[in-house]
Amino acid sequence: MSFDTVIRGARVVAPGGVSVCDIGIENGVITALGASLDGAAEVIEADGLIAMPGGIDSHVHIAQPSGPGVEMADDFTSATRSAVAGGNTTVLPFCLPEEGQTLREAVAAYHAKAEGKCHCDVSFHLIVIKTDPVTLGQDLPALIHAGHTSFKVFMTYRGMALSDREILEVMAVAREQNALVMVHAENEDAIEFLRDKAEREGNTDPAYHARTRPVPVEREATHRAITLAEVADVPLTIVHVSNGEALEEIRRGRARGAKVFAETCPQYVTLTADDLDRAGFDGAKYVCSPPPRTTDDWENIWSGIVGGDFELFSSDHCPFRFDDSAGKDVPGARKSFRNIPNGIPGVETRLPILFSEGVVKGRISLERFAAITATNHARLYGLKSKGAIMVGMDADIVLWDPELTRPIQQADLHHGSDYTPWEGFEVTGWPVRTILRGRTVMADGTLTGAPAGGHIARGAPEILL
Ligand code: DUC
Ligand code: ZN
Ligand code: ZN
């Protein structure tokens, strides 16, 4: 056999287990796994390294409209550069229509923004904020048909939140068209009640962002979202689960037979609400929704990661610059937490944090790491040729140095934000080479060429239960 590239001697994390072998690649596809593969134009010596499936981050926000005067810190160039540097080969951002745009127009404009800019592959989820007959009856079916087979609905944020009835109507389309609904589960009325009260009492610091979105607000909405999915008879993904009580609702739903998938993120096992209470305005760096909780909730979330409740570990990368009047410091943000743009950067740090806290600390196996960072994302969201080191799959492979210990530092990162919430957080294990469809796109933290990524149309979700 002849190959374009052979990766030699890595510990390969494949669906069938972990073994030392060579990986043969031809035309961007894995064509052989075995001992002593010869006949390659390029040989990558990988002794002592681990070969993982390229990370798939199925929850990132890129160049998303973010309200008047606010600009997201990443466009497709910087977000995918950061993704690749952090060991990812595919990311799934959300397409959100701007005021006055139809969903179809929004998707066309989003494609135009991504075209020629991506250092890794991308595929778009949709965000459904309108439920008029054109959106549900024409745009959504056409877009699903074109490979956008998942969409997010919000239970929070005035202007974006859907009523229960509207969520059911969206779920009915998902059922008919074989697509997957993702839900942001927080109760908007309860949040507004608490937020108005906090403001009336003069409690306007960033810390009140977390205090006005307490656990019951997420727990109730999680229960309601699962109930609605049971009524509509559809599977659903609950994204960014932050705490043990919401996780308990997911477990109870599953015990009843509901097809619920669950996602969590690094911030829910490494940050707490106290981070939003940092001196001055620094707490704004940690404002995201749902907010980080407590160290007890870290343990609750770990129990779900270790025990298999979470299929997905994503970043929810949603970057804003801190020292910027178009970012966290937008006019009004220091007057009230209500005005602070919501989200934190994390696409580059998701995998090192989980590798270090999960694999190196002995909580999860290499196989489970691969499943919740790549394989399950590919299967659940219909990326048929991605997510596993197997013959016939895209050669999306990341080589990890499992012993490299370093602190996370803004100075080393590649995103457009001017800070990382994990400044100084020490990790062991780092992705040292990212290979996208057979081509090395990052080596030792340096990107190695022009953007080589493209948009991937997805198939139907594979229901993992
Ligand atoms: N939800 C997300 O998924 N990301 C950022 C902000 C939000 O509310
Ligand atoms: Zn959300
Ligand atoms: Zn998000």
Short mmCIF file of C-alpha atoms and ligand atoms in Angstrom, two decimals:
data_model
loop_
_atom_site.label_atom_id
_atom_site.label_comp_id
_atom_site.label_asym_id
_atom_site.label_seq_id
_atom_site.Cartn_x
_atom_site.Cartn_y
_atom_site.Cartn_z
CA MET A 1 0.00 0.00 0.00
CA SER A 2 1.09 3.56 -0.47
CA PHE A 3 0.15 6.53 1.64
CA ASP A 4 0.41 10.29 1.52
CA THR A 5 1.17 10.29 5.23
CA VAL A 6 1.91 7.76 7.94
CA ILE A 7 1.75 8.69 11.63
CA ARG A 8 4.14 6.32 13.29
CA GLY A 9 4.18 4.92 16.79
CA ALA A 10 1.52 6.92 18.63
CA ARG A 11 -0.86 5.46 21.19
CA VAL A 12 -3.99 5.56 19.08
CA VAL A 13 -7.33 6.17 20.76
CA ALA A 14 -9.84 4.36 18.56
CA PRO A 15 -13.44 3.27 19.24
CA GLY A 16 -12.22 -0.30 19.82
CA GLY A 17 -9.63 0.69 22.41
CA VAL A 18 -6.17 2.18 22.80
CA SER A 19 -3.15 0.61 21.10
CA VAL A 20 0.22 1.59 19.69
CA CYS A 21 0.04 1.43 15.90
CA ASP A 22 0.66 3.38 12.72
CA ILE A 23 -2.01 5.38 10.93
CA GLY A 24 -1.97 5.44 7.12
CA ILE A 25 -3.61 8.37 5.33
CA GLU A 26 -4.44 8.81 1.69
CA ASN A 27 -6.41 11.62 0.07
CA GLY A 28 -7.32 13.01 3.49
CA VAL A 29 -8.87 9.74 4.66
CA ILE A 30 -7.61 7.10 7.09
CA THR A 31 -6.90 4.04 4.94
CA ALA A 32 -4.96 1.78 7.31
CA LEU A 33 -4.27 1.16 10.98
CA GLY A 34 -1.52 -1.34 11.68
CA ALA A 35 2.09 -2.14 12.42
CA SER A 36 5.00 -0.93 10.28
CA LEU A 37 3.10 0.89 7.55
CA ASP A 38 5.51 1.83 4.76
CA GLY A 39 5.41 3.66 1.48
CA ALA A 40 4.49 7.13 2.68
CA ALA A 41 5.52 10.44 1.16
CA GLU A 42 5.43 11.96 4.67
CA VAL A 43 6.18 10.20 7.95
CA ILE A 44 5.22 11.82 11.23
CA GLU A 45 7.16 10.27 14.10
CA ALA A 46 4.84 10.18 17.10
CA ASP A 47 6.59 8.00 19.67
CA GLY A 48 5.42 8.96 23.15
CA LEU A 49 2.45 10.93 21.80
CA ILE A 50 -1.24 10.10 21.89
CA ALA A 51 -3.29 10.19 18.68
CA MET A 52 -6.81 11.39 19.41
CA PRO A 53 -9.67 12.03 17.03
CA GLY A 54 -9.62 15.75 16.24
CA GLY A 55 -11.73 17.61 18.73
CA ILE A 56 -15.26 18.50 17.64
CA ASP A 57 -16.63 21.43 19.58
CA SER A 58 -20.35 21.35 18.87
CA HIS A 59 -21.11 24.51 20.82
CA VAL A 60 -19.29 27.70 19.85
CA HIS A 61 -20.41 31.21 18.96
CA ILE A 62 -18.62 33.00 16.15
CA ALA A 63 -19.38 36.45 14.74
CA GLN A 64 -22.85 36.25 16.23
CA PRO A 65 -24.98 39.41 16.40
CA SER A 66 -24.75 40.47 20.06
CA GLY A 67 -26.87 43.58 20.52
CA PRO A 68 -26.38 47.29 19.92
CA GLY A 69 -22.77 48.43 20.20
CA VAL A 70 -21.47 44.96 21.08
CA GLU A 71 -19.20 42.91 18.88
CA MET A 72 -18.13 39.35 19.38
CA ALA A 73 -14.35 39.04 19.69
CA ASP A 74 -14.00 36.29 17.10
CA ASP A 75 -14.70 36.11 13.41
CA PHE A 76 -14.28 32.82 11.55
CA THR A 77 -10.56 33.39 11.08
CA SER A 78 -9.66 33.94 14.72
CA ALA A 79 -12.16 31.44 16.16
CA THR A 80 -11.02 28.58 13.95
CA ARG A 81 -7.34 29.52 14.42
CA SER A 82 -7.91 29.24 18.16
CA ALA A 83 -9.87 26.01 17.71
CA VAL A 84 -7.08 24.34 15.74
CA ALA A 85 -4.44 25.49 18.23
CA GLY A 86 -6.51 23.84 20.95
CA GLY A 87 -6.73 20.48 19.17
CA ASN A 88 -10.02 20.84 17.31
CA THR A 89 -10.70 19.94 13.69
CA THR A 90 -14.42 20.82 13.50
CA VAL A 91 -16.54 23.43 15.26
CA LEU A 92 -20.28 23.98 15.16
CA PRO A 93 -21.27 27.64 15.59
CA PHE A 94 -24.83 28.97 15.69
CA CYS A 95 -26.45 31.00 12.94
CA LEU A 96 -28.64 33.70 14.52
CA PRO A 97 -30.80 35.86 12.25
CA GLU A 98 -30.37 39.60 12.58
CA GLU A 99 -33.37 41.90 12.97
CA GLY A 100 -35.46 41.67 9.81
CA GLN A 101 -33.59 38.70 8.33
CA THR A 102 -35.25 35.42 7.50
CA LEU A 103 -33.54 32.27 8.69
CA ARG A 104 -32.59 31.43 5.11
CA GLU A 105 -31.11 34.88 4.54
CA ALA A 106 -29.20 34.59 7.80
CA VAL A 107 -27.70 31.24 6.79
CA ALA A 108 -26.64 32.60 3.39
CA ALA A 109 -24.97 35.59 5.06
CA TYR A 110 -23.26 33.32 7.62
CA HIS A 111 -21.88 31.12 4.85
CA ALA A 112 -20.49 34.24 3.19
CA LYS A 113 -18.77 35.25 6.44
CA ALA A 114 -17.14 31.83 6.80
CA GLU A 115 -16.14 31.29 3.18
CA GLY A 116 -12.37 30.97 2.78
CA LYS A 117 -11.71 31.94 6.41
CA CYS A 118 -11.79 28.64 8.29
CA HIS A 119 -8.72 26.88 9.65
CA CYS A 120 -10.85 23.88 10.62
CA ASP A 121 -14.08 22.46 9.29
CA VAL A 122 -17.31 24.10 10.41
CA SER A 123 -20.99 23.24 10.32
CA PHE A 124 -23.82 25.52 11.39
CA HIS A 125 -26.57 24.95 13.93
CA LEU A 126 -29.52 27.30 13.54
CA ILE A 127 -31.12 29.45 16.23
CA VAL A 128 -34.90 29.59 15.93
CA ILE A 129 -36.37 32.78 17.38
CA LYS A 130 -39.48 33.05 15.21
CA THR A 131 -42.21 30.52 14.64
CA ASP A 132 -44.15 32.09 11.79
CA PRO A 133 -45.39 29.82 8.97
CA VAL A 134 -42.53 30.77 6.62
CA THR A 135 -39.85 30.00 9.20
CA LEU A 136 -41.36 26.70 10.34
CA GLY A 137 -43.06 25.60 7.15
CA GLN A 138 -40.49 26.60 4.53
CA ASP A 139 -37.14 27.88 5.79
CA LEU A 140 -36.48 25.30 8.48
CA PRO A 141 -37.34 22.23 6.34
CA ALA A 142 -35.25 23.59 3.45
CA LEU A 143 -32.29 24.30 5.72
CA ILE A 144 -32.51 20.90 7.38
CA HIS A 145 -32.52 19.37 3.92
CA ALA A 146 -29.39 21.38 3.11
CA GLY A 147 -27.54 19.83 6.06
CA HIS A 148 -28.34 22.11 9.01
CA THR A 149 -29.87 19.28 11.00
CA SER A 150 -29.92 20.83 14.46
CA PHE A 151 -31.28 23.99 15.97
CA LYS A 152 -31.29 25.76 19.29
CA VAL A 153 -34.22 27.34 21.07
CA PHE A 154 -34.01 29.64 24.07
CA MET A 155 -36.20 29.67 27.18
CA THR A 156 -34.50 32.88 28.31
CA TYR A 157 -33.70 36.33 26.84
CA ARG A 158 -36.64 38.56 25.89
CA GLY A 159 -36.82 38.72 22.13
CA MET A 160 -35.27 35.29 21.71
CA ALA A 161 -37.12 33.13 24.23
CA LEU A 162 -39.95 31.03 22.85
CA SER A 163 -43.11 30.17 24.74
CA ASP A 164 -43.83 26.54 25.57
CA ARG A 165 -46.31 26.40 22.70
CA GLU A 166 -43.74 27.80 20.29
CA ILE A 167 -41.11 25.30 21.46
CA LEU A 168 -43.60 22.53 20.81
CA GLU A 169 -44.18 23.85 17.27
CA VAL A 170 -40.42 23.84 16.63
CA MET A 171 -40.14 20.34 18.07
CA ALA A 172 -42.91 19.18 15.74
CA VAL A 173 -40.81 20.31 12.75
CA ALA A 174 -37.78 18.50 14.17
CA ARG A 175 -39.85 15.35 14.50
CA GLU A 176 -41.19 15.55 10.97
CA GLN A 177 -37.84 16.44 9.37
CA ASN A 178 -35.62 14.22 11.53
CA ALA A 179 -33.59 17.02 13.10
CA LEU A 180 -32.41 17.63 16.66
CA VAL A 181 -33.53 20.41 19.01
CA MET A 182 -31.06 21.92 21.46
CA VAL A 183 -32.45 23.84 24.41
CA HIS A 184 -31.04 26.66 26.53
CA ALA A 185 -32.95 25.94 29.71
CA GLU A 186 -33.40 28.91 32.06
CA ASN A 187 -36.74 30.39 33.14
CA GLU A 188 -36.90 33.97 31.80
CA ASP A 189 -39.77 35.18 33.99
CA ALA A 190 -38.02 34.03 37.14
CA ILE A 191 -34.77 35.67 36.05
CA GLU A 192 -36.50 38.96 35.26
CA PHE A 193 -38.24 38.92 38.63
CA LEU A 194 -34.95 38.42 40.45
CA ARG A 195 -33.03 40.86 38.26
CA ASP A 196 -35.55 43.68 38.70
CA LYS A 197 -35.53 43.13 42.45
CA ALA A 198 -31.72 43.15 42.58
CA GLU A 199 -31.57 46.39 40.62
CA ARG A 200 -34.23 48.03 42.79
CA GLU A 201 -32.12 47.17 45.81
CA GLY A 202 -28.99 48.62 44.22
CA ASN A 203 -27.34 45.25 43.68
CA THR A 204 -25.86 45.77 40.25
CA ASP A 205 -22.33 44.28 40.37
CA PRO A 206 -21.36 41.39 38.06
CA ALA A 207 -21.81 38.95 40.95
CA TYR A 208 -25.58 39.53 40.72
CA HIS A 209 -25.61 37.98 37.27
CA ALA A 210 -25.11 34.61 39.00
CA ARG A 211 -27.35 35.44 41.96
CA THR A 212 -30.28 36.28 39.68
CA ARG A 213 -29.92 33.05 37.68
CA PRO A 214 -29.89 30.55 40.55
CA VAL A 215 -30.07 26.78 40.22
CA PRO A 216 -33.90 26.48 40.48
CA VAL A 217 -34.27 28.69 37.41
CA GLU A 218 -32.24 26.19 35.39
CA ARG A 219 -33.66 23.10 37.11
CA GLU A 220 -37.27 24.10 36.37
CA ALA A 221 -36.58 24.95 32.75
CA THR A 222 -34.65 21.70 32.27
CA HIS A 223 -37.60 19.74 33.60
CA ARG A 224 -40.00 21.72 31.38
CA ALA A 225 -37.87 21.29 28.25
CA ILE A 226 -37.72 17.53 28.76
CA THR A 227 -41.46 17.45 29.40
CA LEU A 228 -42.15 19.36 26.19
CA ALA A 229 -39.92 16.93 24.28
CA GLU A 230 -41.90 14.04 25.76
CA VAL A 231 -45.15 15.71 24.67
CA ALA A 232 -43.79 16.28 21.15
CA ASP A 233 -42.15 12.85 21.14
CA VAL A 234 -38.71 14.05 20.06
CA PRO A 235 -35.17 13.66 21.32
CA LEU A 236 -33.46 16.81 22.57
CA THR A 237 -30.12 18.07 23.79
CA ILE A 238 -29.95 20.12 26.96
CA VAL A 239 -26.91 22.33 26.41
CA HIS A 240 -24.53 23.78 29.00
CA VAL A 241 -25.80 21.95 32.09
CA SER A 242 -24.22 23.69 35.08
CA ASN A 243 -25.35 21.90 38.22
CA GLY A 244 -26.44 18.72 39.95
CA GLU A 245 -30.15 19.55 40.21
CA ALA A 246 -30.53 20.08 36.47
CA LEU A 247 -28.56 16.88 35.91
CA GLU A 248 -30.95 15.09 38.26
CA GLU A 249 -33.87 16.21 36.05
CA ILE A 250 -32.08 14.71 33.06
CA ARG A 251 -31.56 11.43 34.91
CA ARG A 252 -35.23 11.35 35.94
CA GLY A 253 -36.33 12.12 32.40
CA ARG A 254 -34.22 9.29 31.05
CA ALA A 255 -35.59 6.92 33.66
CA ARG A 256 -39.06 7.72 32.25
CA GLY A 257 -37.82 6.92 28.77
CA ALA A 258 -37.25 10.46 27.46
CA LYS A 259 -34.50 10.70 24.84
CA VAL A 260 -32.42 13.42 26.47
CA PHE A 261 -28.83 14.19 25.59
CA ALA A 262 -26.74 16.36 27.86
CA GLU A 263 -23.84 18.70 27.39
CA THR A 264 -21.58 20.33 29.95
CA CYS A 265 -18.57 22.65 29.67
CA PRO A 266 -15.23 23.37 31.39
CA GLN A 267 -16.61 26.37 33.28
CA TYR A 268 -18.91 24.11 35.28
CA VAL A 269 -16.07 22.04 36.70
CA THR A 270 -13.42 24.75 37.15
CA LEU A 271 -15.07 28.14 37.86
CA THR A 272 -17.53 29.22 40.55
CA ALA A 273 -19.99 32.06 41.13
CA ASP A 274 -17.30 33.60 43.36
CA ASP A 275 -15.31 34.36 40.21
CA LEU A 276 -18.04 36.84 39.26
CA ASP A 277 -17.42 38.55 42.60
CA ARG A 278 -13.81 39.46 41.82
CA ALA A 279 -12.64 42.97 42.65
CA GLY A 280 -13.70 45.93 40.55
CA PHE A 281 -15.21 44.99 37.23
CA ASP A 282 -13.11 41.82 36.85
CA GLY A 283 -16.12 39.63 37.62
CA ALA A 284 -17.47 40.56 34.18
CA LYS A 285 -14.83 38.29 32.67
CA TYR A 286 -16.81 35.32 34.04
CA VAL A 287 -20.34 36.41 33.13
CA CYS A 288 -21.95 33.61 31.16
CA SER A 289 -25.24 31.77 31.25
CA PRO A 290 -25.93 29.56 33.03
CA PRO A 291 -23.39 30.98 35.47
CA PRO A 292 -20.66 28.92 37.12
CA ARG A 293 -21.93 27.47 40.42
CA THR A 294 -20.15 25.96 43.45
CA THR A 295 -17.39 23.43 44.05
CA ASP A 296 -20.12 20.99 45.18
CA ASP A 297 -21.60 21.35 41.72
CA TRP A 298 -18.20 20.60 40.19
CA GLU A 299 -18.45 17.23 41.91
CA ASN A 300 -22.03 16.75 40.72
CA ILE A 301 -21.03 17.52 37.15
CA TRP A 302 -17.98 15.25 37.38
CA SER A 303 -20.24 12.44 38.56
CA GLY A 304 -22.21 12.90 35.32
CA ILE A 305 -19.08 13.01 33.17
CA VAL A 306 -17.57 9.94 34.80
CA GLY A 307 -20.86 8.04 34.98
CA GLY A 308 -21.84 8.62 31.34
CA ASP A 309 -24.72 11.08 31.81
CA PHE A 310 -23.02 13.65 29.61
CA GLU A 311 -22.59 12.70 25.98
CA LEU A 312 -21.00 16.04 25.18
CA PHE A 313 -18.26 18.20 26.66
CA SER A 314 -18.23 21.48 24.69
CA SER A 315 -16.77 24.90 25.29
CA ASP A 316 -19.73 27.27 24.75
CA HIS A 317 -17.02 29.58 23.40
CA CYS A 318 -18.74 32.98 23.30
CA PRO A 319 -15.94 35.52 23.34
CA PHE A 320 -16.01 39.22 24.12
CA ARG A 321 -13.06 41.46 24.76
CA PHE A 322 -12.80 42.67 28.37
CA ASP A 323 -11.09 46.01 27.99
CA ASP A 324 -13.34 47.20 25.21
CA SER A 325 -16.44 49.38 24.97
CA ALA A 326 -17.73 46.98 22.30
CA GLY A 327 -17.15 44.06 24.67
CA LYS A 328 -17.66 43.43 28.38
CA ASP A 329 -17.20 47.15 29.10
CA VAL A 330 -20.03 48.31 26.84
CA PRO A 331 -21.71 51.52 28.07
CA GLY A 332 -24.06 50.59 30.92
CA ALA A 333 -22.22 47.41 31.92
CA ARG A 334 -20.69 49.00 35.02
CA LYS A 335 -24.10 50.40 35.98
CA SER A 336 -25.79 47.01 35.91
CA PHE A 337 -24.78 43.40 35.31
CA ARG A 338 -27.86 43.24 33.04
CA ASN A 339 -25.89 44.99 30.30
CA ILE A 340 -22.73 42.86 30.41
CA PRO A 341 -22.37 40.75 27.25
CA ASN A 342 -22.97 37.16 28.13
CA GLY A 343 -20.27 34.60 27.41
CA ILE A 344 -16.64 33.60 27.82
CA PRO A 345 -13.90 32.43 25.45
CA GLY A 346 -12.87 28.78 25.66
CA VAL A 347 -12.54 26.93 22.35
CA GLU A 348 -8.75 26.65 22.73
CA THR A 349 -8.75 25.57 26.36
CA ARG A 350 -11.65 23.07 26.46
CA LEU A 351 -9.57 20.03 25.55
CA PRO A 352 -6.45 20.73 27.66
CA ILE A 353 -8.64 21.40 30.71
CA LEU A 354 -10.56 18.13 30.30
CA PHE A 355 -7.43 16.15 29.50
CA SER A 356 -5.67 17.46 32.58
CA GLU A 357 -8.58 17.45 35.03
CA GLY A 358 -10.17 14.33 33.60
CA VAL A 359 -7.58 11.97 32.12
CA VAL A 360 -4.40 12.96 33.98
CA LYS A 361 -6.20 13.12 37.32
CA GLY A 362 -7.61 9.64 36.68
CA ARG A 363 -11.30 10.54 36.52
CA ILE A 364 -11.90 9.38 32.93
CA SER A 365 -10.22 7.08 30.42
CA LEU A 366 -8.70 8.16 27.12
CA GLU A 367 -11.61 6.45 25.36
CA ARG A 368 -14.18 8.43 27.31
CA PHE A 369 -12.25 11.62 26.59
CA ALA A 370 -12.43 10.87 22.85
CA ALA A 371 -16.14 10.04 23.09
CA ILE A 372 -17.25 13.22 24.84
CA THR A 373 -14.94 15.58 22.94
CA ALA A 374 -15.31 14.18 19.42
CA THR A 375 -17.09 10.90 18.66
CA ASN A 376 -20.44 11.64 20.29
CA HIS A 377 -20.54 15.15 18.78
CA ALA A 378 -20.08 13.64 15.31
CA ARG A 379 -22.72 10.97 15.77
CA LEU A 380 -25.33 13.05 17.54
CA TYR A 381 -25.07 15.92 15.07
CA GLY A 382 -24.77 13.84 11.91
CA LEU A 383 -21.11 14.37 10.92
CA LYS A 384 -20.86 10.99 9.28
CA SER A 385 -17.17 11.01 8.29
CA LYS A 386 -15.78 12.49 11.48
CA GLY A 387 -15.09 11.89 15.15
CA ALA A 388 -13.17 8.62 15.25
CA ILE A 389 -9.83 7.19 14.20
CA MET A 390 -11.14 4.43 11.97
CA VAL A 391 -10.45 3.27 8.44
CA GLY A 392 -12.69 5.22 6.07
CA MET A 393 -13.03 8.29 8.28
CA ASP A 394 -11.59 11.74 7.58
CA ALA A 395 -8.00 11.92 8.83
CA ASP A 396 -8.84 14.49 11.51
CA ILE A 397 -6.23 13.58 14.10
CA VAL A 398 -4.59 15.41 16.95
CA LEU A 399 -1.31 14.40 18.54
CA TRP A 400 -1.11 15.05 22.26
CA ASP A 401 1.95 15.30 24.45
CA PRO A 402 0.48 13.79 27.61
CA GLU A 403 3.34 15.01 29.80
CA LEU A 404 3.64 18.62 28.78
CA THR A 405 2.79 20.75 31.81
CA ARG A 406 2.12 24.44 31.36
CA PRO A 407 -0.10 27.23 32.66
CA ILE A 408 -2.90 28.53 30.45
CA GLN A 409 -1.96 32.08 29.53
CA GLN A 410 -3.68 34.68 27.37
CA ALA A 411 -0.30 35.47 25.81
CA ASP A 412 -0.18 31.98 24.26
CA LEU A 413 -3.77 31.81 22.95
CA HIS A 414 -5.01 32.50 19.44
CA HIS A 415 -8.54 33.81 19.98
CA GLY A 416 -9.68 37.39 19.45
CA SER A 417 -10.49 38.01 23.09
CA ASP A 418 -8.02 39.89 25.31
CA TYR A 419 -8.29 37.54 28.30
CA THR A 420 -8.87 33.96 29.30
CA PRO A 421 -10.96 33.03 32.37
CA TRP A 422 -8.29 30.37 33.08
CA GLU A 423 -5.25 32.65 33.30
CA GLY A 424 -2.59 30.76 35.30
CA PHE A 425 -4.58 27.49 35.45
CA GLU A 426 -1.97 24.74 35.19
CA VAL A 427 -2.64 21.81 32.90
CA THR A 428 -0.78 18.63 32.02
CA GLY A 429 -1.25 17.39 28.46
CA TRP A 430 -1.37 19.64 25.41
CA PRO A 431 -2.21 19.14 21.71
CA VAL A 432 1.04 19.57 19.79
CA ARG A 433 -0.09 18.79 16.25
CA THR A 434 -3.48 19.12 14.55
CA ILE A 435 -4.12 17.27 11.32
CA LEU A 436 -7.19 18.21 9.25
CA ARG A 437 -8.16 15.71 6.54
CA GLY A 438 -4.55 14.54 6.38
CA ARG A 439 -2.93 17.94 6.31
CA THR A 440 -1.00 19.34 9.29
CA VAL A 441 -2.64 22.66 10.16
CA MET A 442 -0.96 23.31 13.53
CA ALA A 443 2.41 22.20 14.90
CA ASP A 444 3.74 23.24 18.31
CA GLY A 445 1.26 26.08 18.62
CA THR A 446 1.96 27.52 15.18
CA LEU A 447 -0.58 27.42 12.37
CA THR A 448 1.00 25.96 9.30
CA GLY A 449 -0.85 27.30 6.30
CA ALA A 450 -3.74 29.08 4.71
CA PRO A 451 -7.25 28.28 5.93
CA ALA A 452 -7.98 24.72 4.80
CA GLY A 453 -11.35 24.19 6.44
CA GLY A 454 -14.77 24.25 4.87
CA HIS A 455 -18.46 23.90 5.67
CA ILE A 456 -19.77 20.37 6.16
CA ALA A 457 -23.40 19.59 5.41
CA ARG A 458 -24.63 17.17 8.04
CA GLY A 459 -26.88 14.15 7.92
CA ALA A 460 -29.60 13.10 10.32
CA PRO A 461 -28.74 12.92 14.01
CA GLU A 462 -27.80 9.49 15.27
CA ILE A 463 -29.80 8.93 18.43
CA LEU A 464 -27.21 7.54 20.80
CA LEU A 465 -29.46 5.94 23.43
N1 DUC B 1 -26.03 30.77 25.79
C1 DUC B 1 -25.06 30.18 25.18
O1 DUC B 1 -25.23 29.04 24.78
N2 DUC B 1 -23.91 30.80 25.00
C2 DUC B 1 -23.64 32.08 25.45
C3 DUC B 1 -24.73 32.77 26.08
C4 DUC B 1 -25.93 31.97 26.26
O2 DUC B 1 -26.88 32.40 26.85
ZN ZN B 2 -27.30 29.00 25.68
ZN ZN B 3 -23.66 28.94 23.76
#
